[in-house]
């Protein structure tokens, strides 16, 4: 894990490299992704079958795509009761948080004009849940529960099954969260099926959830046919620490994110060179006994950086410039520094807010913007599952008052029919 000081000539170059982390080229996989999507659009279930065999080595008939109620019931038996209890606890916390995000339709009336916005939930949403390197029942809860809180009528889940079956934890989580349909299909073919629809998998209005580069590229390419939440990249964590921080805690938090994926990006920004050195030493000690040490080691070796800055002001400026998915304020009186944060997907405030508690049970959503997109994207929430319609109603008297301005603007823009639609009310 590289330590780079503000005094080093390479400091600015290293910062720029981190800020360019999202420039991974999608076009190197785009051609193959387009071909798969077009095949699914054209051949439907047959293409889904073909690509599931090609990539997952699973032969599956169309009538086997959907997980049956019997399989979901069996999952409760297969999953240890303690795991089910933990999932239910997390679901309650997530549901409670997202219920506070709900907004209502509103209107107001003045001078014979009624204006407002009508909020309606989407009809159908597709959830993509990754599979392969790990099992993510928490992501099922995080994507499905806000949809149900928003009032989405049909929530569909797709997940790859390279082992031949869906993990019981995913099925139990989906059932707890209220998922309506579950399909054992993943990859680009799942995104295509959700976007275009097949005989067995009907199309949705929006696709949400994380995935690999191929899945992210597919989501980008079907945007417009359907809506998507965001184009998420590898997991990220930036820890902002001072000289009083505990290197044991900081190292553990960095590894917490690094074990997600070989491409995960973790950074430490601190004013203390001594803390930086102790943290790196502690990180390597903890890494030796980590179950997913091979994945975490590759992440640390390829992407981890420690930035030693001159002042905390410089630290916050750097954190805002990087705009990480997760930002941990591991310092004294951390809450006092919260106003300084402008760009982060989620902010963990204080020494006793480790990433794990937020990932699982705190309640806020863990589907977050990555690659610096926290500058303009927000965390997944109830608003992502509803749409706004503007409502306008004029009385005849109110319309007469607006007539002159409307006619002038229609004439200015050269739209005769616009002017006529106004004047026709008095002819």
Coordinates of C-alpha atoms in Angstrom, one line a residue:
X1 CA 0.0 0.0 0.0
X2 CA 1.7 3.2 -1.2
X3 CA 2.2 6.1 1.1
X4 CA 2.4 9.5 -0.7
X5 CA 3.1 12.7 1.1
X6 CA 2.0 16.2 0.1
X7 CA 5.8 16.9 0.0
X8 CA 6.4 14.3 -2.7
X9 CA 6.6 15.4 -6.4
X10 CA 4.4 12.5 -7.3
X11 CA 1.5 13.6 -5.0
X12 CA -0.6 15.5 -7.6
X13 CA 0.0 12.8 -10.2
X14 CA -1.2 10.2 -7.8
X15 CA -4.3 12.3 -6.9
X16 CA -5.1 12.7 -10.6
X17 CA -4.8 8.9 -11.2
X18 CA -7.3 8.3 -8.4
X19 CA -9.7 10.9 -9.9
X20 CA -9.5 9.2 -13.3
X21 CA -10.4 5.8 -11.9
X22 CA -13.8 5.8 -13.7
X23 CA -12.2 6.0 -17.2
X24 CA -12.2 2.2 -17.6
X25 CA -13.1 1.7 -21.2
X26 CA -16.6 0.2 -21.7
X27 CA -16.0 0.2 -25.4
X28 CA -13.7 -2.8 -25.2
X29 CA -16.6 -5.0 -24.2
X30 CA -19.4 -2.9 -25.8
X31 CA -19.4 -4.8 -29.1
X32 CA -20.0 -8.2 -27.5
X33 CA -22.6 -6.7 -25.1
X34 CA -24.5 -5.3 -28.1
X35 CA -24.5 -8.6 -29.8
X36 CA -25.9 -10.4 -26.7
X37 CA -28.6 -7.7 -26.2
X38 CA -29.7 -7.8 -29.8
X39 CA -29.9 -11.6 -29.7
X40 CA -32.1 -11.4 -26.6
X41 CA -34.3 -8.8 -28.3
X42 CA -34.6 -11.0 -31.4
X43 CA -34.7 -14.5 -30.0
X44 CA -36.1 -14.0 -26.4
X45 CA -35.9 -17.0 -24.1
X46 CA -33.9 -19.0 -26.6
X47 CA -31.1 -16.5 -26.5
X48 CA -31.3 -16.4 -22.7
X49 CA -30.9 -20.1 -22.6
X50 CA -28.0 -20.0 -25.1
X51 CA -26.0 -17.4 -23.2
X52 CA -26.7 -19.0 -19.8
X53 CA -25.2 -22.2 -21.1
X54 CA -22.3 -20.3 -22.7
X55 CA -21.3 -18.2 -19.6
X56 CA -22.6 -20.2 -16.7
X57 CA -22.5 -23.7 -18.1
X58 CA -26.1 -24.3 -17.0
X59 CA -28.7 -25.8 -19.3
X60 CA -32.1 -24.4 -18.4
X61 CA -35.4 -24.8 -20.1
X62 CA -37.8 -21.7 -20.4
X63 CA -40.2 -23.3 -17.8
X64 CA -37.3 -23.5 -15.4
X65 CA -36.2 -19.9 -15.5
X66 CA -38.6 -18.7 -12.8
X67 CA -38.0 -19.9 -9.2
X68 CA -41.1 -21.6 -7.8
X69 CA -42.8 -20.9 -4.5
X70 CA -41.8 -24.4 -3.4
X71 CA -38.1 -23.5 -3.8
X72 CA -38.6 -20.3 -1.8
X73 CA -40.3 -22.3 0.9
X74 CA -37.5 -24.8 0.9
X75 CA -34.9 -22.0 1.3
X76 CA -36.3 -21.2 4.7
X77 CA -35.5 -24.7 5.8
X78 CA -32.1 -24.7 4.2
X79 CA -31.0 -21.4 5.7
X80 CA -30.0 -21.4 9.4
X81 CA -32.6 -19.6 11.6
X82 CA -30.0 -17.2 12.9
X83 CA -29.4 -16.0 9.3
X84 CA -33.1 -15.5 8.7
X85 CA -33.4 -13.6 11.9
X86 CA -30.5 -11.3 10.9
X87 CA -32.1 -10.7 7.5
X88 CA -35.4 -9.8 9.1
X89 CA -33.7 -7.4 11.5
X90 CA -31.9 -5.7 8.6
X91 CA -35.1 -5.5 6.6
X92 CA -37.0 -3.8 9.4
X93 CA -34.2 -1.2 9.7
X94 CA -34.1 -0.6 5.9
X95 CA -37.9 -0.3 5.6
X96 CA -38.1 2.1 8.6
X97 CA -35.4 4.4 7.0
X98 CA -36.9 4.4 3.5
X99 CA -40.4 5.1 4.7
X100 CA -39.1 8.5 5.9
X101 CA -38.2 9.2 2.3
X102 CA -41.7 9.0 0.9
X103 CA -43.1 12.2 -0.5
X104 CA -46.7 13.0 -1.4
X105 CA -48.6 14.5 -4.3
X106 CA -49.1 18.2 -3.8
X107 CA -51.2 21.0 -5.4
X108 CA -51.8 24.7 -4.8
X109 CA -54.4 27.1 -6.2
X110 CA -54.1 30.8 -6.7
X111 CA -56.0 33.3 -9.0
X112 CA -58.0 30.6 -10.7
X113 CA -54.9 28.5 -11.5
X114 CA -54.3 25.1 -9.9
X115 CA -50.7 23.7 -10.1
X116 CA -49.1 20.7 -8.6
X117 CA -47.2 17.5 -9.0
X118 CA -48.6 14.0 -8.9
X119 CA -46.3 11.2 -7.7
X120 CA -46.9 7.7 -9.0
X121 CA -44.9 4.6 -8.5
X122 CA -43.4 2.7 -11.4
X123 CA -45.4 -0.3 -12.6
X124 CA -42.5 -2.7 -12.7
X125 CA -38.8 -2.7 -11.6
X126 CA -36.1 -5.2 -12.3
X127 CA -33.4 -6.0 -9.7
X128 CA -30.0 -7.3 -10.7
X129 CA -28.3 -9.3 -7.9
X130 CA -24.7 -10.4 -8.7
X131 CA -23.5 -13.9 -8.1
X132 CA -20.3 -15.9 -8.4
X133 CA -17.7 -14.3 -6.2
X134 CA -20.0 -13.8 -3.2
X135 CA -23.6 -13.9 -2.1
X136 CA -25.4 -10.6 -1.6
X137 CA -28.7 -11.0 0.2
X138 CA -28.2 -7.5 1.7
X139 CA -28.3 -6.1 -1.9
X140 CA -31.7 -7.8 -2.4
X141 CA -33.0 -6.0 0.6
X142 CA -31.5 -2.7 -0.4
X143 CA -33.0 -2.7 -3.9
X144 CA -36.4 -4.4 -3.2
X145 CA -37.5 -2.8 0.0
X146 CA -37.4 0.9 -1.3
X147 CA -39.4 -0.3 -4.4
X148 CA -42.1 -1.8 -2.2
X149 CA -42.1 1.2 0.1
X150 CA -42.6 3.4 -3.0
X151 CA -45.6 1.2 -4.1
X152 CA -44.1 -0.5 -7.2
X153 CA -46.6 -3.2 -8.2
X154 CA -44.2 -5.7 -9.7
X155 CA -40.7 -6.3 -8.5
X156 CA -38.6 -8.8 -10.5
X157 CA -35.2 -10.2 -9.5
X158 CA -32.6 -11.8 -11.7
X159 CA -29.5 -13.5 -10.4
X160 CA -26.9 -15.8 -12.1
X161 CA -26.7 -19.4 -10.9
X162 CA -23.3 -20.8 -11.9
X163 CA -23.8 -23.5 -9.2
X164 CA -27.1 -24.5 -10.7
X165 CA -29.4 -23.1 -7.9
X166 CA -30.1 -19.8 -6.2
X167 CA -28.5 -19.5 -2.8
X168 CA -31.1 -19.9 0.0
X169 CA -30.2 -16.6 1.5
X170 CA -31.1 -14.7 -1.7
X171 CA -34.5 -16.5 -1.9
X172 CA -35.2 -15.8 1.8
X173 CA -34.1 -12.1 1.5
X174 CA -36.3 -11.7 -1.7
X175 CA -39.3 -13.2 0.1
X176 CA -38.8 -11.0 3.2
X177 CA -38.5 -7.9 0.9
X178 CA -41.6 -8.7 -1.1
X179 CA -40.1 -9.6 -4.5
X180 CA -42.8 -10.8 -6.8
X181 CA -40.8 -12.8 -9.4
X182 CA -37.3 -14.4 -9.2
X183 CA -35.4 -15.7 -12.3
X184 CA -32.3 -17.8 -12.3
X185 CA -30.5 -15.8 -15.1
X186 CA -27.7 -13.3 -14.9
X187 CA -25.2 -11.4 -17.0
X188 CA -26.0 -9.3 -20.1
X189 CA -28.8 -11.7 -21.1
X190 CA -30.7 -10.9 -17.8
X191 CA -30.4 -7.2 -18.5
X192 CA -31.7 -7.8 -22.1
X193 CA -34.6 -9.9 -20.9
X194 CA -35.6 -7.2 -18.3
X195 CA -35.4 -4.4 -20.8
X196 CA -37.0 -6.0 -23.9
X197 CA -39.0 -8.8 -22.4
X198 CA -39.3 -12.4 -23.4
X199 CA -42.1 -15.0 -23.4
X200 CA -41.2 -15.9 -19.8
X201 CA -39.7 -12.7 -18.4
X202 CA -41.9 -9.7 -19.1
X203 CA -40.1 -6.3 -19.4
X204 CA -39.8 -3.8 -16.7
X205 CA -39.7 0.0 -16.5
X206 CA -36.4 0.4 -14.6
X207 CA -33.4 -1.8 -13.8
X208 CA -31.4 -1.3 -10.6
X209 CA -28.6 -3.0 -8.9
X210 CA -24.8 -3.6 -9.2
X211 CA -22.9 -5.9 -11.6
X212 CA -19.6 -6.4 -13.4
X213 CA -18.3 -4.4 -16.4
X214 CA -20.5 -6.4 -18.8
X215 CA -23.7 -5.8 -16.8
X216 CA -22.9 -2.1 -16.3
X217 CA -22.3 -1.7 -20.0
X218 CA -25.5 -3.5 -20.8
X219 CA -27.4 -1.2 -18.4
X220 CA -25.9 1.8 -20.1
X221 CA -26.9 0.5 -23.6
X222 CA -30.6 -0.2 -22.7
X223 CA -31.0 3.2 -21.0
X224 CA -33.8 4.9 -22.9
X225 CA -35.6 1.6 -23.5
X226 CA -35.9 1.5 -19.7
X227 CA -34.6 3.7 -16.9
X228 CA -31.6 2.6 -14.8
X229 CA -30.4 3.7 -11.4
X230 CA -26.7 4.4 -12.2
X231 CA -23.7 2.8 -13.8
X232 CA -21.9 1.6 -10.8
X233 CA -18.2 0.5 -10.7
X234 CA -16.1 -1.2 -8.1
X235 CA -16.6 -0.5 -4.4
X236 CA -14.7 2.4 -2.9
X237 CA -13.9 3.7 0.6
X238 CA -11.9 6.7 1.7
X239 CA -11.0 7.0 5.3
X240 CA -10.2 10.5 6.6
X241 CA -8.2 10.2 9.8
X242 CA -6.2 12.3 12.2
X243 CA -3.3 11.5 14.6
X244 CA -5.6 10.2 17.3
X245 CA -7.3 7.5 15.1
X246 CA -6.8 3.8 15.9
X247 CA -4.7 2.2 13.1
X248 CA -6.4 -1.2 14.0
X249 CA -9.8 0.3 13.2
X250 CA -8.7 2.1 10.1
X251 CA -7.0 -1.0 8.6
X252 CA -10.0 -3.1 9.3
X253 CA -12.3 -0.7 7.6
X254 CA -10.0 -0.5 4.5
X255 CA -10.0 -4.3 4.3
X256 CA -13.8 -4.4 4.8
X257 CA -14.1 -2.7 1.4
X258 CA -11.1 -4.3 -0.3
X259 CA -12.4 -7.8 0.2
X260 CA -15.4 -7.0 -2.1
X261 CA -13.5 -7.3 -5.3
X262 CA -10.0 -7.2 -6.9
X263 CA -11.0 -3.8 -8.4
X264 CA -12.2 -2.3 -5.2
X265 CA -10.5 1.1 -4.4
X266 CA -9.5 2.1 -0.8
X267 CA -7.8 5.2 0.3
X268 CA -6.5 6.7 3.6
X269 CA -6.2 10.4 3.8
X270 CA -4.5 11.6 7.0
X271 CA -2.4 14.4 8.5
X272 CA -0.2 11.9 10.4
X273 CA 2.7 10.1 8.7
X274 CA 3.0 8.0 11.9
X275 CA -0.6 6.9 11.7
X276 CA -0.2 6.1 8.0
X277 CA 2.8 3.8 8.6
X278 CA 1.1 2.1 11.6
X279 CA -2.1 1.5 9.5
X280 CA -0.2 0.0 6.6
X281 CA 1.6 -2.4 9.0
X282 CA -1.6 -3.3 10.7
X283 CA -3.4 -3.8 7.4
X284 CA -0.8 -6.4 6.3
X285 CA -1.1 -8.2 9.6
X286 CA -4.9 -8.4 9.4
X287 CA -4.6 -9.4 5.7
X288 CA -2.7 -12.6 6.5
X289 CA -5.6 -14.1 8.4
X290 CA -8.4 -12.8 6.1
X291 CA -10.6 -15.5 4.4
X292 CA -10.8 -13.5 1.2
X293 CA -7.1 -12.4 1.4
X294 CA -6.3 -13.1 -2.2
X295 CA -9.1 -10.8 -3.5
X296 CA -8.2 -8.1 -0.9
X297 CA -4.5 -8.4 -1.6
X298 CA -5.0 -7.7 -5.3
X299 CA -7.2 -4.8 -4.5
X300 CA -4.7 -3.3 -2.1
X301 CA -1.8 -3.9 -4.4
X302 CA -3.5 -2.4 -7.5
X303 CA -5.5 0.5 -6.1
X304 CA -4.9 1.4 -2.5
X305 CA -3.2 4.6 -1.7
X306 CA -2.3 6.5 1.6
X307 CA -2.3 10.3 1.1
X308 CA -0.5 12.3 3.9
X309 CA -1.7 15.9 3.8
X310 CA -0.5 19.0 5.5
X311 CA -3.8 20.0 7.2
X312 CA -7.3 18.7 7.7
X313 CA -8.5 21.4 5.4
X314 CA -6.4 19.8 2.7
X315 CA -7.8 16.4 3.6
X316 CA -11.4 17.5 3.2
X317 CA -10.5 19.2 -0.1
X318 CA -8.9 16.0 -1.4
X319 CA -11.8 13.9 -0.2
X320 CA -14.3 16.1 -2.0
X321 CA -12.1 16.1 -5.1
X322 CA -12.1 12.2 -5.1
X323 CA -15.8 12.1 -4.3
X324 CA -15.8 8.5 -3.0
X325 CA -18.6 6.1 -2.8
X326 CA -18.0 5.7 1.0
X327 CA -16.3 8.4 3.2
X328 CA -15.4 7.5 6.8
X329 CA -14.7 10.4 9.1
X330 CA -12.5 8.6 11.7
X331 CA -11.4 11.5 13.9
X332 CA -12.2 13.4 17.0
X333 CA -15.5 15.3 17.0
X334 CA -16.2 14.0 13.5
X335 CA -19.8 15.3 13.5
X336 CA -18.4 18.9 13.7
X337 CA -16.7 18.3 10.3
X338 CA -19.8 17.0 8.5
X339 CA -20.6 20.4 6.9
X340 CA -17.2 20.2 5.1
X341 CA -18.3 17.2 3.1
X342 CA -19.7 18.0 -0.3
X343 CA -19.2 14.9 -2.4
X344 CA -19.7 11.3 -1.1
X345 CA -22.3 8.6 -1.6
X346 CA -22.4 7.8 2.1
X347 CA -20.7 9.4 5.1
X348 CA -19.8 7.3 8.1
X349 CA -19.4 9.8 11.0
X350 CA -17.2 8.9 14.0
X351 CA -15.0 6.1 15.2
X352 CA -17.9 3.7 16.0
X353 CA -19.5 3.7 12.5
X354 CA -17.7 1.0 10.6
X355 CA -18.7 0.3 7.0
X356 CA -20.1 -3.1 7.9
X357 CA -22.9 -1.7 10.1
X358 CA -24.0 0.6 7.2
X359 CA -23.7 -2.1 4.6
X360 CA -26.1 -4.4 6.5
X361 CA -28.4 -3.0 9.2
X362 CA -28.2 0.8 9.7
X363 CA -31.0 1.4 7.3
X364 CA -29.7 3.8 4.6
X365 CA -29.2 2.3 1.2
X366 CA -25.8 0.8 0.3
X367 CA -26.4 1.1 -3.5
X368 CA -24.2 4.2 -4.1
X369 CA -22.5 6.2 -6.8
X370 CA -18.9 5.2 -7.6
X371 CA -16.0 6.5 -9.7
X372 CA -16.4 10.1 -8.7
X373 CA -20.1 10.2 -9.7
X374 CA -21.0 11.2 -6.1
X375 CA -20.5 14.7 -7.5
X376 CA -23.9 14.4 -9.3
X377 CA -25.5 11.0 -8.4
X378 CA -27.3 10.1 -5.1
X379 CA -27.8 6.9 -3.2
X380 CA -30.6 4.6 -4.3
X381 CA -33.8 5.5 -2.5
X382 CA -37.6 5.7 -2.7
X383 CA -37.4 8.6 -5.2
X384 CA -35.8 6.2 -7.7
X385 CA -39.0 4.2 -7.9
X386 CA -41.5 6.9 -8.5
X387 CA -42.1 9.5 -11.2
X388 CA -43.5 13.0 -11.2
X389 CA -46.3 14.3 -13.4
X390 CA -47.0 18.0 -13.5
X391 CA -50.7 19.0 -13.1
X392 CA -52.0 22.2 -14.5
X393 CA -55.6 23.6 -14.5
X394 CA -56.6 27.2 -15.6
X395 CA -60.0 28.8 -15.3
X396 CA -61.2 30.9 -18.2
X397 CA -60.5 34.2 -16.3
X398 CA -57.0 33.1 -15.5
X399 CA -56.3 32.0 -19.1
X400 CA -57.5 35.5 -20.3
X401 CA -54.9 37.1 -18.1
X402 CA -52.1 35.0 -19.6
X403 CA -53.3 35.4 -23.2
X404 CA -51.2 38.4 -24.2
X405 CA -47.9 36.9 -22.9
X406 CA -48.6 33.5 -24.5
X407 CA -49.5 35.0 -27.9
X408 CA -46.3 37.2 -27.8
X409 CA -44.1 34.2 -27.0
X410 CA -45.7 32.0 -29.6
X411 CA -45.2 34.7 -32.2
X412 CA -41.6 35.2 -31.1
X413 CA -40.8 31.5 -31.6
X414 CA -42.7 31.3 -34.8
X415 CA -45.3 28.7 -33.7
X416 CA -48.6 29.7 -35.3
X417 CA -50.5 26.7 -33.9
X418 CA -49.4 27.6 -30.4
X419 CA -50.9 31.1 -30.9
X420 CA -54.1 29.6 -32.4
X421 CA -54.5 27.1 -29.5
X422 CA -54.7 30.1 -27.3
X423 CA -56.8 32.4 -29.4
X424 CA -59.3 29.7 -30.3
X425 CA -60.7 29.8 -26.8
X426 CA -62.3 33.2 -27.7
X427 CA -63.4 32.6 -31.3

